Tab-separated table of C-alpha atoms in Angstrom:
chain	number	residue	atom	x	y	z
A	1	UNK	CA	0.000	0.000	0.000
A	2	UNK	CA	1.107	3.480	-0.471
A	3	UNK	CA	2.300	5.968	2.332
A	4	UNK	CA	3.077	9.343	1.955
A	5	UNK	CA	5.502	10.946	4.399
A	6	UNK	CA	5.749	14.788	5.247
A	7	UNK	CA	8.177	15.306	8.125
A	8	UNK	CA	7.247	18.816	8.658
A	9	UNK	CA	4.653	19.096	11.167
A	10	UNK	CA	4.760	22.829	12.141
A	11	UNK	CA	6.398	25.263	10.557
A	12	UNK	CA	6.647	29.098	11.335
A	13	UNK	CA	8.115	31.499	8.955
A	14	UNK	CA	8.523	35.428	8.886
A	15	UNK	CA	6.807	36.886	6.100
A	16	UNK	CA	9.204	37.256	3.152
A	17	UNK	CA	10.648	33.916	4.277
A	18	UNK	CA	11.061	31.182	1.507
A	19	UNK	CA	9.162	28.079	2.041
A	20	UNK	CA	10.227	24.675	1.196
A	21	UNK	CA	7.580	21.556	2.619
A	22	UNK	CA	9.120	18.138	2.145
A	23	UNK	CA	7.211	15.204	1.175
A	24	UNK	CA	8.444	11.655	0.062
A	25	UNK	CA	5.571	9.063	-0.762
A	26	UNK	CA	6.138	5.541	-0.629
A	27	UNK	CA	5.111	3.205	-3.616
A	28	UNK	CA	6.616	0.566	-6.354
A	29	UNK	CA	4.686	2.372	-9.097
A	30	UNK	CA	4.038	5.309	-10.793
A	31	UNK	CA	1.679	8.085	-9.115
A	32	UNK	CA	0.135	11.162	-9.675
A	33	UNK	CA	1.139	13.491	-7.294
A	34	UNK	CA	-0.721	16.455	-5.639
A	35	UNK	CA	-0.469	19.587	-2.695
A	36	UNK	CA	-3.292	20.647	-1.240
A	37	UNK	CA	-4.062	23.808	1.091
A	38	UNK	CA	-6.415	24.096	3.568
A	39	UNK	CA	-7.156	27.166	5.292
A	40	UNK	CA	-8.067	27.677	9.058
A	41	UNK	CA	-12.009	26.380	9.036
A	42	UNK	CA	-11.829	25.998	4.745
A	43	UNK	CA	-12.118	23.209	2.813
A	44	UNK	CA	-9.142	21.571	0.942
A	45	UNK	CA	-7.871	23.560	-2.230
A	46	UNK	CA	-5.811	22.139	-4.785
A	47	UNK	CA	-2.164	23.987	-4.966
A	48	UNK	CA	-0.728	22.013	-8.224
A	49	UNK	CA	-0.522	18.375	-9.356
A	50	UNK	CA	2.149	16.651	-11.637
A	51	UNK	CA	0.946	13.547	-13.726
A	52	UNK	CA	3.890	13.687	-16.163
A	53	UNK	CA	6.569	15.662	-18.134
A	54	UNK	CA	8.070	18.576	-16.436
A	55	UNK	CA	9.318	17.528	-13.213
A	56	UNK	CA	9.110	21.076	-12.310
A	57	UNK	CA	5.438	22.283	-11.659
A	58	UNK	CA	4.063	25.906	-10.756
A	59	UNK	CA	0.612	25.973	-8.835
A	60	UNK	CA	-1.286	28.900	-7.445
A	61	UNK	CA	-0.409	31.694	-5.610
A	62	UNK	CA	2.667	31.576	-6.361
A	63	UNK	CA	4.238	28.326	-5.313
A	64	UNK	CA	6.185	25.388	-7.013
A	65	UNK	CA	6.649	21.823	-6.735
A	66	UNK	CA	9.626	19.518	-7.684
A	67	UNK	CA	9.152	15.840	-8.989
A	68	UNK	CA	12.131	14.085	-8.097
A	69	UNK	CA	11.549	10.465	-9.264
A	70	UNK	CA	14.805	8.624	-7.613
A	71	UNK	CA	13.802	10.367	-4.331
A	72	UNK	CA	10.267	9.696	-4.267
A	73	UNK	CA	10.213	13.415	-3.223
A	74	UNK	CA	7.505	16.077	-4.320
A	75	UNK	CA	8.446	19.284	-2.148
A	76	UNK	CA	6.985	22.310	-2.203
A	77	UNK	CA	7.963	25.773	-2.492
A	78	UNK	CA	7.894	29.367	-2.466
A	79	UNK	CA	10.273	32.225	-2.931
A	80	UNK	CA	8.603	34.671	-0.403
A	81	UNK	CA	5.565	33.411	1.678
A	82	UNK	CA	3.019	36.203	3.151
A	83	UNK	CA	0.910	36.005	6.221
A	84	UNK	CA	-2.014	35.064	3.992
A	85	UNK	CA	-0.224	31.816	3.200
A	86	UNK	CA	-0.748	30.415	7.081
A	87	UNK	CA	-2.528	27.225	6.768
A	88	UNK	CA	-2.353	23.165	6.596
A	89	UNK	CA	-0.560	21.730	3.652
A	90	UNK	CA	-1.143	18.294	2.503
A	91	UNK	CA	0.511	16.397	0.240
A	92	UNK	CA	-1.011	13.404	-1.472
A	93	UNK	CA	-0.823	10.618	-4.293
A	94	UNK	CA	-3.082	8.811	-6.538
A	95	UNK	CA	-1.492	5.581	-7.613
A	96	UNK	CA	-1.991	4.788	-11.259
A	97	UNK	CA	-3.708	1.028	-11.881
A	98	UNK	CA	-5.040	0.313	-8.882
A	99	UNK	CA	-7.972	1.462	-7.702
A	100	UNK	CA	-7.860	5.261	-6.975
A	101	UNK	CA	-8.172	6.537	-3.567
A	102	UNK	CA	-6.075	9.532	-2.541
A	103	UNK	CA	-3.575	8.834	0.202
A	104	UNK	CA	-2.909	11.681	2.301
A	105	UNK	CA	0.161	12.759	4.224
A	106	UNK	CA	-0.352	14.033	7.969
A	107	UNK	CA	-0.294	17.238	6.821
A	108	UNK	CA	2.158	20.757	7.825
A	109	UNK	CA	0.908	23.491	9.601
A	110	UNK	CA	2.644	26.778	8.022
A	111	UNK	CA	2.241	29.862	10.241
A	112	UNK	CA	3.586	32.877	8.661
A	113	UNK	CA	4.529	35.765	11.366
A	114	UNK	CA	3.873	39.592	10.004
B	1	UNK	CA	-21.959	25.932	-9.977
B	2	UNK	CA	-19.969	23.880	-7.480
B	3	UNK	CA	-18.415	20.711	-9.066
B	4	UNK	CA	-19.218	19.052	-6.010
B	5	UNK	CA	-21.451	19.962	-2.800
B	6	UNK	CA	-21.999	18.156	0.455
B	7	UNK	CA	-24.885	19.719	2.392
B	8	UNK	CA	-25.315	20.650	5.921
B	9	UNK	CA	-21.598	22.241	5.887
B	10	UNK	CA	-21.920	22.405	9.656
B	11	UNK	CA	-24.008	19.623	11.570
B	12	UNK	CA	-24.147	19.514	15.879
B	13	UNK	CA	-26.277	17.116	17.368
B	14	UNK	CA	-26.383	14.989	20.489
B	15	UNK	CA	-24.508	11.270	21.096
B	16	UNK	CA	-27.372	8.325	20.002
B	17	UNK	CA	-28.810	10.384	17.149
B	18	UNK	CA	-29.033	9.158	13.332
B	19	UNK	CA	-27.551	12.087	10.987
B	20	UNK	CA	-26.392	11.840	7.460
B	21	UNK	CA	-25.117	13.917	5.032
B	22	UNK	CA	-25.368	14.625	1.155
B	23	UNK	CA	-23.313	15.133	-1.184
B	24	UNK	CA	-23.607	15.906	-4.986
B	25	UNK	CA	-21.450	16.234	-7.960
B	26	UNK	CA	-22.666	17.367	-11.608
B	27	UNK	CA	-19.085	16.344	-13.046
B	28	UNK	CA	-20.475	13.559	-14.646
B	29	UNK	CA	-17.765	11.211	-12.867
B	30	UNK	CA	-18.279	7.682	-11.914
B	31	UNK	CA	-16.315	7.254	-8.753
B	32	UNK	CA	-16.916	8.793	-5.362
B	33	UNK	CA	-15.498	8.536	-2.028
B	34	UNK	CA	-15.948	9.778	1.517
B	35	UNK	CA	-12.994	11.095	3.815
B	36	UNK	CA	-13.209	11.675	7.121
B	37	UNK	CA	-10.674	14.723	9.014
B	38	UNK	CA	-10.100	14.117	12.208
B	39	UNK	CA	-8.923	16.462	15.029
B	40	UNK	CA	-5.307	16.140	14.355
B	41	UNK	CA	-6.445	16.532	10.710
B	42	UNK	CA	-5.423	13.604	9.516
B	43	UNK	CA	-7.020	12.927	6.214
B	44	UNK	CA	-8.624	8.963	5.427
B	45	UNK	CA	-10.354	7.338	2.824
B	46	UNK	CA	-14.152	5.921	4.485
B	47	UNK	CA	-15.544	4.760	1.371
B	48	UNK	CA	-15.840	4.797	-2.646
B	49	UNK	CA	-18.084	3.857	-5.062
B	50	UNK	CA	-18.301	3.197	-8.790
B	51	UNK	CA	-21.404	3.429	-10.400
B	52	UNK	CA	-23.462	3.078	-7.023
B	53	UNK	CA	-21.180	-0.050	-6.061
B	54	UNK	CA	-19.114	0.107	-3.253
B	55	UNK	CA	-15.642	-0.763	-4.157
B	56	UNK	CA	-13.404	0.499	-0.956
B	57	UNK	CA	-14.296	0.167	2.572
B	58	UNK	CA	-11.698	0.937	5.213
B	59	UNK	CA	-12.845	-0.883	8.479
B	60	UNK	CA	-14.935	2.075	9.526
B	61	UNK	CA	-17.557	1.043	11.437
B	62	UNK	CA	-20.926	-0.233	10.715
B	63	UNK	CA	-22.513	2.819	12.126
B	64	UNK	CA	-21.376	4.637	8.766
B	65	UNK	CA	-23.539	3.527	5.977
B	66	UNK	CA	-22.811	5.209	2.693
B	67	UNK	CA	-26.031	5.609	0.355
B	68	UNK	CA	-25.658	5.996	-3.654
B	69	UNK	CA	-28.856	6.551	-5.102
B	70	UNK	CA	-27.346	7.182	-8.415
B	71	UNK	CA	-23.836	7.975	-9.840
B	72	UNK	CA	-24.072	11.595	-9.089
B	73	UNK	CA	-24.930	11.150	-5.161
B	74	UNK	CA	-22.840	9.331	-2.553
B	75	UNK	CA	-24.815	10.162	0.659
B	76	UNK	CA	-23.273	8.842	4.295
B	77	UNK	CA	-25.699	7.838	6.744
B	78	UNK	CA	-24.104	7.354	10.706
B	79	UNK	CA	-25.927	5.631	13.124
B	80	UNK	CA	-26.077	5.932	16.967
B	81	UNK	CA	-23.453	8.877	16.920
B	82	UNK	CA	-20.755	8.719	18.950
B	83	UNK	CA	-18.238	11.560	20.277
B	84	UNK	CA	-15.760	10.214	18.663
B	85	UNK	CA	-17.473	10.503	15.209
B	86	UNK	CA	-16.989	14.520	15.717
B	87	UNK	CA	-14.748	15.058	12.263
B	88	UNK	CA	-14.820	16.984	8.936
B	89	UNK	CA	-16.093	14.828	6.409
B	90	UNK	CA	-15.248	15.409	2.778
B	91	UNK	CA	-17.090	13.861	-0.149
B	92	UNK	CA	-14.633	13.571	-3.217
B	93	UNK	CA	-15.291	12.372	-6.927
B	94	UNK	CA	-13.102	10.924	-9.929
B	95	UNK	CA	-13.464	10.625	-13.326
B	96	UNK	CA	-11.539	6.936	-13.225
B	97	UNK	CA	-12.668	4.131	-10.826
B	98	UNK	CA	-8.572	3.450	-11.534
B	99	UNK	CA	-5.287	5.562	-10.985
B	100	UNK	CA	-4.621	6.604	-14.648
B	101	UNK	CA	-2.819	9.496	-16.049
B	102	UNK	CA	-4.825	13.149	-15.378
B	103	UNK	CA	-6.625	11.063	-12.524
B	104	UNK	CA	-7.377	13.264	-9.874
B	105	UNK	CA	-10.043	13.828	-7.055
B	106	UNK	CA	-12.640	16.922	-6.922
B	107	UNK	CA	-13.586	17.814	-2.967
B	108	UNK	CA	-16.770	19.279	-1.545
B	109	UNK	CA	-16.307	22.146	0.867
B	110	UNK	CA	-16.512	19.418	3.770
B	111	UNK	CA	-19.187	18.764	6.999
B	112	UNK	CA	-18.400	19.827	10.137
B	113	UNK	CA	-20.086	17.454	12.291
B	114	UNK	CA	-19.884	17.759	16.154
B	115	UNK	CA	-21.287	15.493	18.799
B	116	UNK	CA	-21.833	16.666	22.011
């Protein structure tokens, strides 16, 4: 079964700050590969995805993700976070050929100081 | 129009009661799925279905009965609430049944359900 790993729990930035959230998922196959954001008391809003190509993906608001196969690593990041940007990220996969269910990691809370 | 909607978005009611909640989606997929948030908000797959068949369940209790009237509704019904059950649920939907290339999930705006 497939695991995903984020080993940031709790993060706190000054504003300006670049951000970089690690995840590493765990899984023999290939997988699409997704961040989510959830604001305080919001639902869950999709950041970016990668299915293929470009290992290098750009999302909203700003931020970036980088595919790097022989590290099972998807991390995100941005140049210069703002206060607006304090929330729960989630990283998550979506194996491809079995059936689909989105595995989650446990989340990272970002909390971005003025 | 929302891609998918899960109505009440906020739901408080007392331990023992029956509650469920709806949930909608006018993408036209075939595959839907329940997750459940918990305090620690931890995200978990309850439940999907293909084409009003169930297809995942992940030991969750027999209290939680998932409903699909049709491909476009995946209601969950919960029995005998507990305090425990207190979560944000999140109906999701798919255009694949299986992982394939451009797979990805579509997510209501959650339930906030607290028993007290």
């Amino acid at each position: 079964a497939q695991s995903v790993s984020q080993h940031n729990h709790h993060v706190i930035l000054s504003e300006a700050a670049s951000l970089e959230l690690g995840c590493n998922y765990s899984y023999g196959g290939t997988v699409n590969l997704f961040w989510y954001v959830q604001y305080p008391g919001q639902h869950l809003q999709l950041l970016l995805k990668y299915f293929s190509g470009d290992p290098l993906v750009k999302g909203i608001k700003g931020f970036e993700a980088e595919f790097i196969k022989s590290k099972f690593s998807f991390n995100l990041r941005k140049p210069s976070v703002q206060w607006s940007d304090t929330a729960e990220y989630f990283c998550a996969v979506i194996p491809r050929g079995g059936y689909q269910k989105v595995t989650f990691g446990t989340g990272t809370k970002l909390q971005v100081i003025p | 129009d929302t891609a998918v909607s899960q109505t009440p978005k906020y739901l408080v009611t007392q331990m023992g009661n029956d509650k469920s909640i709806k949930c909608e989606q006018n993408l036209g997929h075939d595959t839907m799925y329940w997750y459940k948030q918990d305090s620690k908000k931890f995200l978990k797959i309850m439940f999907s279905y293909n084409n009003k068949e169930l297809i995942i369940n992940e030991t969750v209790p027999n209290r939680f009965s998932p409903k699909s009237p049709d491909k476009a509704h995946l209601n969950l019904h919960i029995n005998s609430l507990e305090l425990g059950d207190s979560a944000v649920y999140f109906c999701a939907s798919s255009q694949e049944l299986r992982g394939a290339e451009n797979t990805e999930a579509f997510f209501g705006q959650g339930t906030r359900l607290t028993v007290v």
